[in-house]
Coordinates of C-alpha atoms and ligand atoms in Angstrom, one line a residue:
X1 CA 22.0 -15.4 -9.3
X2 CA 18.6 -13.2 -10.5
X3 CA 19.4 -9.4 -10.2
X4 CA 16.0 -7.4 -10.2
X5 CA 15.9 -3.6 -10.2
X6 CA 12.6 -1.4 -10.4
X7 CA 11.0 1.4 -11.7
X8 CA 8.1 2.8 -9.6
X9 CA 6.0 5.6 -10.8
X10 CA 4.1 7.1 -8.3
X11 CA 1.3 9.8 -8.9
X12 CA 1.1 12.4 -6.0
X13 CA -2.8 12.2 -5.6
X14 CA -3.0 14.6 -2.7
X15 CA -2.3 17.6 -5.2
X16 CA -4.6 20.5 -6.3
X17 CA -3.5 20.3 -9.9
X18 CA -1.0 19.2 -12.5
X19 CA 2.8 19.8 -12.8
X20 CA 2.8 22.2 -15.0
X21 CA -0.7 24.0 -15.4
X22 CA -3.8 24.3 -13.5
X23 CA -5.9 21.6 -14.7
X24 CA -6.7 19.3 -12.0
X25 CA -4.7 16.6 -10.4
X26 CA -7.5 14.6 -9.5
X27 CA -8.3 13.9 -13.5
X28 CA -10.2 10.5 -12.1
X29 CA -13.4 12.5 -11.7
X30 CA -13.9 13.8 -15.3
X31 CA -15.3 12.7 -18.1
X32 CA -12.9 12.0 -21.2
X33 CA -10.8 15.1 -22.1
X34 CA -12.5 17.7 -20.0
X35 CA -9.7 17.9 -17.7
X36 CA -7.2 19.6 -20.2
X37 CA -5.9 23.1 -21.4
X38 CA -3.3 23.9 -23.9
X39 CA -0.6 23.9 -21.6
X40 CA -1.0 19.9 -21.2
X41 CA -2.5 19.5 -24.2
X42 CA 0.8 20.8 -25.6
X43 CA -0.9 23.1 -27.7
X44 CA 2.1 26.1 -29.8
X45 CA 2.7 28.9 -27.8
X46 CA 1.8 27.5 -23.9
X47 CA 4.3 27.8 -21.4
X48 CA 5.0 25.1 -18.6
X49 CA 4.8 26.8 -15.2
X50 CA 5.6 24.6 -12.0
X51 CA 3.2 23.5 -9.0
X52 CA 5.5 24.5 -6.4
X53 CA 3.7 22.1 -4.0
X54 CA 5.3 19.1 -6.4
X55 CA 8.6 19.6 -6.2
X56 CA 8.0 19.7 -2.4
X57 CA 6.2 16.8 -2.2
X58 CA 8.7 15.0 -4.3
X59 CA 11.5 16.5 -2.1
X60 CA 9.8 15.1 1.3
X61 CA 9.7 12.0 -0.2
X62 CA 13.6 11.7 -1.0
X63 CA 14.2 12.5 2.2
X64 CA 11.9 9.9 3.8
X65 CA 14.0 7.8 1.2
X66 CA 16.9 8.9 2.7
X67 CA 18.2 10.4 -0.5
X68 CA 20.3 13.0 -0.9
X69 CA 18.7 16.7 -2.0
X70 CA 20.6 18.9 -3.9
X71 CA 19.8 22.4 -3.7
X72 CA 19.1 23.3 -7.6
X73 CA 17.0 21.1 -9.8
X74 CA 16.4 21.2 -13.5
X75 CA 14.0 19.5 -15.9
X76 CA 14.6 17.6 -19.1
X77 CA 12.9 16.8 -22.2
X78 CA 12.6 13.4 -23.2
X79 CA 11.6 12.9 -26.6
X80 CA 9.0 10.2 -28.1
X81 CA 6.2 10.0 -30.1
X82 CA 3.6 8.2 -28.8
X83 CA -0.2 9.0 -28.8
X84 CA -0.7 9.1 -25.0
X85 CA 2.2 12.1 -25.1
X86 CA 0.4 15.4 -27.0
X87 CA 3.8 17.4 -26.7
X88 CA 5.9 14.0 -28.3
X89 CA 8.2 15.0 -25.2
X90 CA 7.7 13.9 -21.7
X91 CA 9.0 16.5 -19.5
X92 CA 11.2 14.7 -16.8
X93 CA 14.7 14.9 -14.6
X94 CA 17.9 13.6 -15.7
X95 CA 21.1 12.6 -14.0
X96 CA 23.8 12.5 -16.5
X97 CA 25.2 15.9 -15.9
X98 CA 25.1 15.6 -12.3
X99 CA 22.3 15.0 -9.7
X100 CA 19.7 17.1 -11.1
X101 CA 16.5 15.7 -9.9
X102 CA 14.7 15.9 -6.5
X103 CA 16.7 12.8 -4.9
X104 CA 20.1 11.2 -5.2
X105 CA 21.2 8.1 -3.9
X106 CA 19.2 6.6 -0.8
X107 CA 18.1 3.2 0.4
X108 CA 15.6 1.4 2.0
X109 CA 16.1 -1.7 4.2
X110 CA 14.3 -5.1 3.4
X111 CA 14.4 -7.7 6.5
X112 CA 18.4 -7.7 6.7
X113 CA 19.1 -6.0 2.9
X114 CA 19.7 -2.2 2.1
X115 CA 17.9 -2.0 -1.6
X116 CA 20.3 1.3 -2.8
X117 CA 17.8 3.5 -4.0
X118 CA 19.6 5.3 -7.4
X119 CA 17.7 8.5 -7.7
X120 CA 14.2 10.1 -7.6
X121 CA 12.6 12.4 -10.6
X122 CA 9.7 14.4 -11.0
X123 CA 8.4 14.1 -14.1
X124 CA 4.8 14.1 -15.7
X125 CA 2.5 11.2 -16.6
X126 CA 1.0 11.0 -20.6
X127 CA -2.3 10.6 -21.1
X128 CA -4.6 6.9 -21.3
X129 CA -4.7 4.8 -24.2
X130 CA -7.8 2.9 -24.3
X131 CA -8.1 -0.1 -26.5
X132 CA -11.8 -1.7 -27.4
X133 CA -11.2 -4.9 -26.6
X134 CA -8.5 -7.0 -27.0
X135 CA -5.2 -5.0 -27.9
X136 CA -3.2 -7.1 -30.0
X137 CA -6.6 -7.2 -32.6
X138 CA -8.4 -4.1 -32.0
X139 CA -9.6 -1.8 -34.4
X140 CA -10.4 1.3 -32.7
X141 CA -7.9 2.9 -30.2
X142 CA -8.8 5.5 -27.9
X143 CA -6.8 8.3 -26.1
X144 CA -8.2 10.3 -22.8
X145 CA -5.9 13.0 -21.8
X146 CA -7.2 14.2 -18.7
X147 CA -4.2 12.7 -17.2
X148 CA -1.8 14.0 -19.3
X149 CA 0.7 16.2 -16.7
X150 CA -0.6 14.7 -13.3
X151 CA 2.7 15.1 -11.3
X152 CA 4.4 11.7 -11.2
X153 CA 7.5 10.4 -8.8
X154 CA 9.6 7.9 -10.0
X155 CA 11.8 5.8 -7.8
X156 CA 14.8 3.8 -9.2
X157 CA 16.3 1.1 -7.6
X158 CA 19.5 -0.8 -8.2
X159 CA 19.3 -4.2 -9.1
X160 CA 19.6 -5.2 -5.5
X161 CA 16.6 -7.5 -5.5
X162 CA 17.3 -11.4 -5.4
X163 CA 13.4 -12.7 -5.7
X164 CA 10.2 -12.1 -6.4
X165 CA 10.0 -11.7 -3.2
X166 CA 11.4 -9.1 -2.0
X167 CA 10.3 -6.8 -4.1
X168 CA 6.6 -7.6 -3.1
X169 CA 7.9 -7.0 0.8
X170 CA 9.7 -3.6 -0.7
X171 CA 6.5 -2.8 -2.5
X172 CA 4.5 -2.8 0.7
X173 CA 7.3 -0.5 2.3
X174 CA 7.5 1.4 -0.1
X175 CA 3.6 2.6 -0.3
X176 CA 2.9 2.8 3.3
X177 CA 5.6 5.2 3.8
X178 CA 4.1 7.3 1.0
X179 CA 0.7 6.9 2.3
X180 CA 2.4 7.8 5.8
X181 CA 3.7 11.3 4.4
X182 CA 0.7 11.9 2.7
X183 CA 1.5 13.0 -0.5
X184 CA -0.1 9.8 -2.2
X185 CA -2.9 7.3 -2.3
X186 CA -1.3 4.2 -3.5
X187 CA -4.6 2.4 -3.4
X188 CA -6.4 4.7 -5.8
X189 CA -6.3 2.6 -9.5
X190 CA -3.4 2.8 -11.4
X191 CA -1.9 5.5 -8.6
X192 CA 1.1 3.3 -8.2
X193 CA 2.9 1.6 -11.1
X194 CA 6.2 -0.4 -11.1
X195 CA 8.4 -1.8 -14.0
X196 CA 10.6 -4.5 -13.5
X197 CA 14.0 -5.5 -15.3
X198 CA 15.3 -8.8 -14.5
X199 CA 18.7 -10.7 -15.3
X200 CA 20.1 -14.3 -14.5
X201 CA 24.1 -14.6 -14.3
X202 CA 25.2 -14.7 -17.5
X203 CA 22.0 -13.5 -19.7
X204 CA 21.0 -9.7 -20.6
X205 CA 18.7 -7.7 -18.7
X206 CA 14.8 -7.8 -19.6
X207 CA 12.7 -4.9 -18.6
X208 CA 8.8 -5.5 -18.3
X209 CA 6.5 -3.1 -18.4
X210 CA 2.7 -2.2 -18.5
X211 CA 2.2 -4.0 -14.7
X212 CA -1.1 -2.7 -12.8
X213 CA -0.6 -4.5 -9.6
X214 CA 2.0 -5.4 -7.0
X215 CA 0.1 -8.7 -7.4
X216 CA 0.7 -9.1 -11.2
X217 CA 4.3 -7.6 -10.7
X218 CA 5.2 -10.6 -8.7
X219 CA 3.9 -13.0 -11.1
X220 CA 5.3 -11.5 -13.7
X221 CA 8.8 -11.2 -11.9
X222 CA 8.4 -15.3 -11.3
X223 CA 7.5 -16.2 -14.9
X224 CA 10.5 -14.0 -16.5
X225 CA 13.0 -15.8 -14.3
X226 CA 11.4 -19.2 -15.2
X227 CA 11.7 -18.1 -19.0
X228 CA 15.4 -16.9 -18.8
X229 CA 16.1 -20.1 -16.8
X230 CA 14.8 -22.1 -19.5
X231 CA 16.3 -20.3 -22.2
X232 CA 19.8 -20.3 -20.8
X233 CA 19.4 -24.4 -19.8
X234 CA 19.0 -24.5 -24.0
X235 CA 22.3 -21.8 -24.5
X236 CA 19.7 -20.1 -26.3
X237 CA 20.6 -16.5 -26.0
X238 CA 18.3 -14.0 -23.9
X239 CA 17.4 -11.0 -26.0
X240 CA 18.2 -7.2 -24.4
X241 CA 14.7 -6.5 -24.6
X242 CA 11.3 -5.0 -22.9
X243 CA 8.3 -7.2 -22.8
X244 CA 5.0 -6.3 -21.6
X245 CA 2.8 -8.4 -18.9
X246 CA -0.3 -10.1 -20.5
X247 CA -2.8 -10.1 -17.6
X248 CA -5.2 -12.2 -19.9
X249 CA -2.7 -15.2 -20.6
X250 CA -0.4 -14.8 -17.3
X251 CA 3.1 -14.2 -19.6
X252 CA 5.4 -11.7 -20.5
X253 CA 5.3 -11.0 -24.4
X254 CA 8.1 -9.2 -25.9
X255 CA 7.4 -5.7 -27.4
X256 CA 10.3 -4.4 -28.4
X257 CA 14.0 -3.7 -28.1
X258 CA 15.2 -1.7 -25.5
X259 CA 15.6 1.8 -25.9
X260 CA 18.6 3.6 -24.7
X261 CA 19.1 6.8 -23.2
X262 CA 20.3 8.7 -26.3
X263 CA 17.4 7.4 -28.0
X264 CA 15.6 9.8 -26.3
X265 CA 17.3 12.6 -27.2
X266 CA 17.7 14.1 -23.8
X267 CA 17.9 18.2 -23.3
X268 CA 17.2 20.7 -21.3
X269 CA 13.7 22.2 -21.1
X270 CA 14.8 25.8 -21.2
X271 CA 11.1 27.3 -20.6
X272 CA 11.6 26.1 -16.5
X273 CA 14.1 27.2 -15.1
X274 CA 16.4 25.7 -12.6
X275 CA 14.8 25.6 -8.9
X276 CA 16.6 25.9 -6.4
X277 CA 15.9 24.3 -3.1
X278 CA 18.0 26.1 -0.5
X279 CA 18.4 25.0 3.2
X280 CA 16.0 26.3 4.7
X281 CA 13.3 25.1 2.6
X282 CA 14.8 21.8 3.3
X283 CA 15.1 21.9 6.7
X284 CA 11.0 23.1 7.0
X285 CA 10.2 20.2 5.3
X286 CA 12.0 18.2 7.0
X287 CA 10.5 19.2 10.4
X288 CA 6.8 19.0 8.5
X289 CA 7.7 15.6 7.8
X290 CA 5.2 13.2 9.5
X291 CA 6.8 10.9 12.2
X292 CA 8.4 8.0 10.5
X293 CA 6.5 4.7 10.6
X294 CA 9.6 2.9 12.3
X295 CA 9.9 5.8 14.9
X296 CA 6.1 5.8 15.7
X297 CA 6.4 1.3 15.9
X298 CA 9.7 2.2 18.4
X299 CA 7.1 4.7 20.5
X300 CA 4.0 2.0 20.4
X301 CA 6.5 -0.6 21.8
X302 CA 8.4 1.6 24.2
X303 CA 5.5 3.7 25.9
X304 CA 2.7 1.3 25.6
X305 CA 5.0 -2.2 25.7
X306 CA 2.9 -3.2 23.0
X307 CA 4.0 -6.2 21.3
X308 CA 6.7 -5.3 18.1
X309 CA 4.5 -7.3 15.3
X310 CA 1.1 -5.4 16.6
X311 CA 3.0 -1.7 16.8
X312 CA 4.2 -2.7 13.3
X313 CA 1.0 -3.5 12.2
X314 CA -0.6 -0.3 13.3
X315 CA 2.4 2.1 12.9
X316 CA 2.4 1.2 9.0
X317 CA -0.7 1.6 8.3
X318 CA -2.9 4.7 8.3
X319 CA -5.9 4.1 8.6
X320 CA -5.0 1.9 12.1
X321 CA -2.5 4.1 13.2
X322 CA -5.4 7.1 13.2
X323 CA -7.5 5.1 15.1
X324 CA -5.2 4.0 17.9
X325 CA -3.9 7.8 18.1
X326 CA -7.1 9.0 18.6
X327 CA -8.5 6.4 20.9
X328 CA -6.0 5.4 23.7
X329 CA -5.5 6.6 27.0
X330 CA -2.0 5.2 28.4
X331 CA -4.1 2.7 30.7
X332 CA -6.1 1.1 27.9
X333 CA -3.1 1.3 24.9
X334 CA -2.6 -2.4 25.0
X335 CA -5.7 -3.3 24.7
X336 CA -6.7 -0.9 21.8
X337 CA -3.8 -2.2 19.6
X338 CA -4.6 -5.8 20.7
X339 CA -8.7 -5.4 19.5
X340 CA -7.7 -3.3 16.5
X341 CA -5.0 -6.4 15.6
X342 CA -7.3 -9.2 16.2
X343 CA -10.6 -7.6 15.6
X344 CA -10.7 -4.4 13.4
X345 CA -8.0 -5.4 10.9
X346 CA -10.7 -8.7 10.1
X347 CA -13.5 -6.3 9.1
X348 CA -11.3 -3.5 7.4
X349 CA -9.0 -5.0 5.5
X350 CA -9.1 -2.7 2.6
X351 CA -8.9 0.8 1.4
X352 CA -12.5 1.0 0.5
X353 CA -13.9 -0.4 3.7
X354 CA -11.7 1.4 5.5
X355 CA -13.0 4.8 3.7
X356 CA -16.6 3.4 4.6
X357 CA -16.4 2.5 7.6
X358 CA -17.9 4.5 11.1
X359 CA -16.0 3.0 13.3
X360 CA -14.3 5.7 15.3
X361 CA -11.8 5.5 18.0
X362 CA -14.3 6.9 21.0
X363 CA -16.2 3.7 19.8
X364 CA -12.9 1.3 20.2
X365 CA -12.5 3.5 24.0
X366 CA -16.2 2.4 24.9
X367 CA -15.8 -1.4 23.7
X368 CA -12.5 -1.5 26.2
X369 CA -13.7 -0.1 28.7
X370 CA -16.9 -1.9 28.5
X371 CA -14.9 -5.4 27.9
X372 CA -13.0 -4.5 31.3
X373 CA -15.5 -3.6 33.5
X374 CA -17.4 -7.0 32.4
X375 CA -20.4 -5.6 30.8
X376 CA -19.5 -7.5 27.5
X377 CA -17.6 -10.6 26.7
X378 CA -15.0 -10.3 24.2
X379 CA -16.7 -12.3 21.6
X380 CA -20.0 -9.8 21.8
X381 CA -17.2 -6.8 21.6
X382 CA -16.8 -8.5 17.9
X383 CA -19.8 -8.6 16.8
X384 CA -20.3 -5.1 18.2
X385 CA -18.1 -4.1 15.8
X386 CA -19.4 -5.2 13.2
X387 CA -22.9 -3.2 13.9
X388 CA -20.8 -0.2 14.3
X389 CA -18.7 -0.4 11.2
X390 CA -22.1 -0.2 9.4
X391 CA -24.4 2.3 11.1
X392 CA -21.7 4.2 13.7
X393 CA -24.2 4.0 15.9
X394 CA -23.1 5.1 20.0
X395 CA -21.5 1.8 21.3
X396 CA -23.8 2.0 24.3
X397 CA -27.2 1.7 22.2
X398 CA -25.6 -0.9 20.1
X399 CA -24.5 -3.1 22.9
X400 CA -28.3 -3.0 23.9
X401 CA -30.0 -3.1 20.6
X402 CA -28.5 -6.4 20.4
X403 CA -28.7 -7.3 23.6
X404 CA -24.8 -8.1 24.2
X405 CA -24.7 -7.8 27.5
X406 CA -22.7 -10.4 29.2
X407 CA -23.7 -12.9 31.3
X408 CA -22.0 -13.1 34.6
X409 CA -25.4 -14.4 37.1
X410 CA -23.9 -18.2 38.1
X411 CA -27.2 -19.5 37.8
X412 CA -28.1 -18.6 34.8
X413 CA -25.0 -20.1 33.8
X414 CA -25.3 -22.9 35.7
X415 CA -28.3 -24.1 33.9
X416 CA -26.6 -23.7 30.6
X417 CA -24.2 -26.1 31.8
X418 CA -26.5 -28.3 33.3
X419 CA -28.0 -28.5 29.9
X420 CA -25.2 -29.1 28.2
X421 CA -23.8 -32.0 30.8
X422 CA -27.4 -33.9 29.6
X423 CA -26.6 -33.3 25.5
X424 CA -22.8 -33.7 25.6
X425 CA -22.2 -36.9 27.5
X426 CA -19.1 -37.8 26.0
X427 CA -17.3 -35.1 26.4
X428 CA -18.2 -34.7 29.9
X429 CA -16.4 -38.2 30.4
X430 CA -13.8 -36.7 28.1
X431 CA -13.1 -33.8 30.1
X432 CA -12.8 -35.9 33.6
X433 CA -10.0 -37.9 31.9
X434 CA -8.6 -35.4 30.0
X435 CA -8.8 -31.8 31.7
X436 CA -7.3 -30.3 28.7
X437 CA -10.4 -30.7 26.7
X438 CA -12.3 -28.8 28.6
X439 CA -12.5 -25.9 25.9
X440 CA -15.4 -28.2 24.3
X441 CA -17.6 -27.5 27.0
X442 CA -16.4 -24.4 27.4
X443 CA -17.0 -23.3 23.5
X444 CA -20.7 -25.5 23.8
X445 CA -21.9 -22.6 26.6
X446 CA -21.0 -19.9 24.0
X447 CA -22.4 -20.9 21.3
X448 CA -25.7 -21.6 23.4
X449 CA -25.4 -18.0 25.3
X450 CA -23.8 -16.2 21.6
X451 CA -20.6 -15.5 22.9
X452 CA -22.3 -13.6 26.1
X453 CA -21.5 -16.1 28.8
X454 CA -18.3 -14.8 31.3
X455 CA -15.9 -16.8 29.9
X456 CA -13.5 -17.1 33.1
X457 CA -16.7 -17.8 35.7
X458 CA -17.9 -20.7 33.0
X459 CA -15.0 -22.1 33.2
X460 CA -14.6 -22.5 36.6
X461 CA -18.5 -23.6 37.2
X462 CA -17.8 -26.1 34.7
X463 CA -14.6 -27.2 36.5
X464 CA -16.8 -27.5 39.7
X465 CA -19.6 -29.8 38.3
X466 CA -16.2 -31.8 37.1
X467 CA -15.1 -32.2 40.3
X468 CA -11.6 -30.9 39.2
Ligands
ZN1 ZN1 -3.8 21.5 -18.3

């Protein structure tokens, strides 16, 4: 049986500044290392004083994890050298001496499976490395510590995963519900990092690290597994080790042996001290918490009997969720989550078009209501949107600068018809012996009208000339 357990780092992007000093969180906008001071940069003498807003953060998400929060935290020193780390210690939690960090033991559940959730730290990322070109044979190696200190969560699972699979299905979980609270941006670049350590019965366990994307996680996850697989086939012996994801060559390398904990030389970092999180801080945060995206999909479904895959849609997403809060009225609810489903999610189906786009909800109101009372088809409400997404133009001068109006006049349809009876012979003998291909016909007086044609009157004029 595979066992796979993860790592997920996860900066909290919606911060003013750093964990420790008051150097910006955001350190995406600067140019390299003008987003430092000597507190990150680790310089003697600088003290390490605490964004209170952090540990909150951090704390909201344990509970959204379910976790349990103790009421005093402490920070540790991890020791390393590496160039990305200017203090050659990482400041982080650590559980050995009890739960000491913001979150204990929680879970999340995948389709029918509780992944346990072991415990959440806050802790601070290092700095960039940069390599000119490729790493393995470059010459120059740069470091940009504008990052250096950006508050960092990370999550660790148990190895409760069985494939590839689920994690990916985890993953997704994982960051809507930190979108959800918003304390993160998990589409941002390299906002959201996971490490993955895989095992087959009877082999060792293999951590891989330096994954950029879910995507590449997955992959990476697959082609371990195959490796192990092989190896163990051959009673070769799988090494205890960490191995690194080559994106260029699509296989996991290895890169060193694994570290243990007292490698690190864990202690206490004595210049912060303990915080304590007492019960009514918790219980604030708790009732600032945004609703849950499970709760809101049970409301979607239960006031608005909107179907449980479209409120689960909208409900765990943001962006959609924003859009459908804003724009329905309890008459029209169905029909907003059904074009937002269908339509929307085809044209904004990322992060970036979503931050671009000028569709707002009055204009998803206005396509409804003017899909209902006839004036447009449902066909010219698409394209509609797609005017609006650009110039967020009023919905009313768009539906006549492109002349969408729908066309209801039977005659005018008629002769459409008519026209199409002369060019489509076939099918018109089709249809008379086969009603159920009517939809030809039906689809030929749309595409001659773009989409504009009442879709329920051509039908039945077209049944009429059929004689059915
Ligand atoms: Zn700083």
């Amino acid at each position: 049986m595979t066992k796979i357990g993860l790592e997920i780092h996860c900066q909290l992007t919606k911060l003013e500044s750093k964990l420790f000093c008051s150097c910006k969180a955001n350190y995406r906008e600067f140019e390299p290392n003008h987003n430092i001071c000597p507190v990150c940069m680790g310089l003697p003498g600088s003290l390490p004083r605490l964004n209170q807003k952090a540990v909150e953060s951090a704390t909201s998400i344990a509970m959204a994890l379910s976790c349990e929060t103790p009421e005093k935290i402490a920070f540790f020193r991890k020791n390393y050298f590496y160039p990305d780390l200017p203090k050659n210690f990482q400041i982080t939690q650590l559980n050995v001496y009890g739960d000491m960090s913001v979150g204990g033991e929680g879970y999340v559940s995948v389709e029918d499976k509780k992944i346990k959730i072991r415990r959440i730290q806050l802790e601070e990322d290092p700095g960039r490395i940069i390599y000119e070109g490729a790493s393995e044979r470059t010459k120059i190696t740069l470091v940009d510590y504008n990052r250096a200190g950006t508050p960092l969560v990370e999550i660790v699972t148990d190895p409760d995963f069985e494939s590839p699979r689920q994690v990916r299905i985890f993953l997704n979980i994982l960051s809507d519900l930190l979108e959800n609270l918003g304390v993160a941006e998990p589409g941002l670049e390299g906002a959201m990092r996971a490490d993955g350590n895989v095992s087959i019965e009877g082999g060792n366990k293999v951590e891989i690290k330096n994954i950029g994307s879910f995507h590449d996680l997955e992959k990476a996850l697959h082609f371990e597994i195959t490796r192990q697989q092989s190896l163990f086939e051959r009673d070769i012996e799988i090494a205890q080790e960490t191995r690194h994801w080559d994106d260029r060559r699509k296989i996991t390398v290895s890169s060193r042996s694994k570290e243990e904990d007292q490698d690190y030389r864990y202690f206490l970092e004595n210049d912060i001290p303990w915080v304590k999180i007492d019960q009514s801080t918790r219980d604030a945060l708790k009732e600032n918490m945004p609703e849950s995206i499970s709760s809101k999909k049970d409301r979607y479904v239960e006031k608005f009997d909107i179907a449980p895959q479209v409120a689960e849609i909208i409900a765990s997403n943001r962006y959609y969720s924003k859009l459908f809060e804003n724009s329905y009225s309890n008459s029209n609810a169905k029909d907003i989550a059904n074009l937002i489903t269908t339509d929307v999610i085809g044209f904004i189906d990322t992060k970036e078009k979503q931050q671009n786009s000028k569709i707002t909800s009055q204009h998803l109101s206005d396509l409804i209501d003017a899909i209902n009372s006839k004036t447009i088809t449902r066909n010219s409400a698409k394209v509609a949107l797609q005017e609006i997404m650009k110039t967020g133009k009023d919905t009313k001068i768009i539906l006549n600068e492109l002349d969408l109006g729908q066309v209801s006049d039977s005659s005018e349809i008629d002769t459409i018809i008519s026209q199409i009876f002369e060019d489509e012979k076939q099918a018109v003998i089709d249809a008379k012996e086969r009603p159920e291909t009517v939809n030809f016909l039906v689809g030929k007086v749309m595409q001659k009208t773009n989409g504009k044609a009442d879709p329920v009157k051509t039908l039945e004029l077209i049944k009429l000339k059929l004689g059915q």
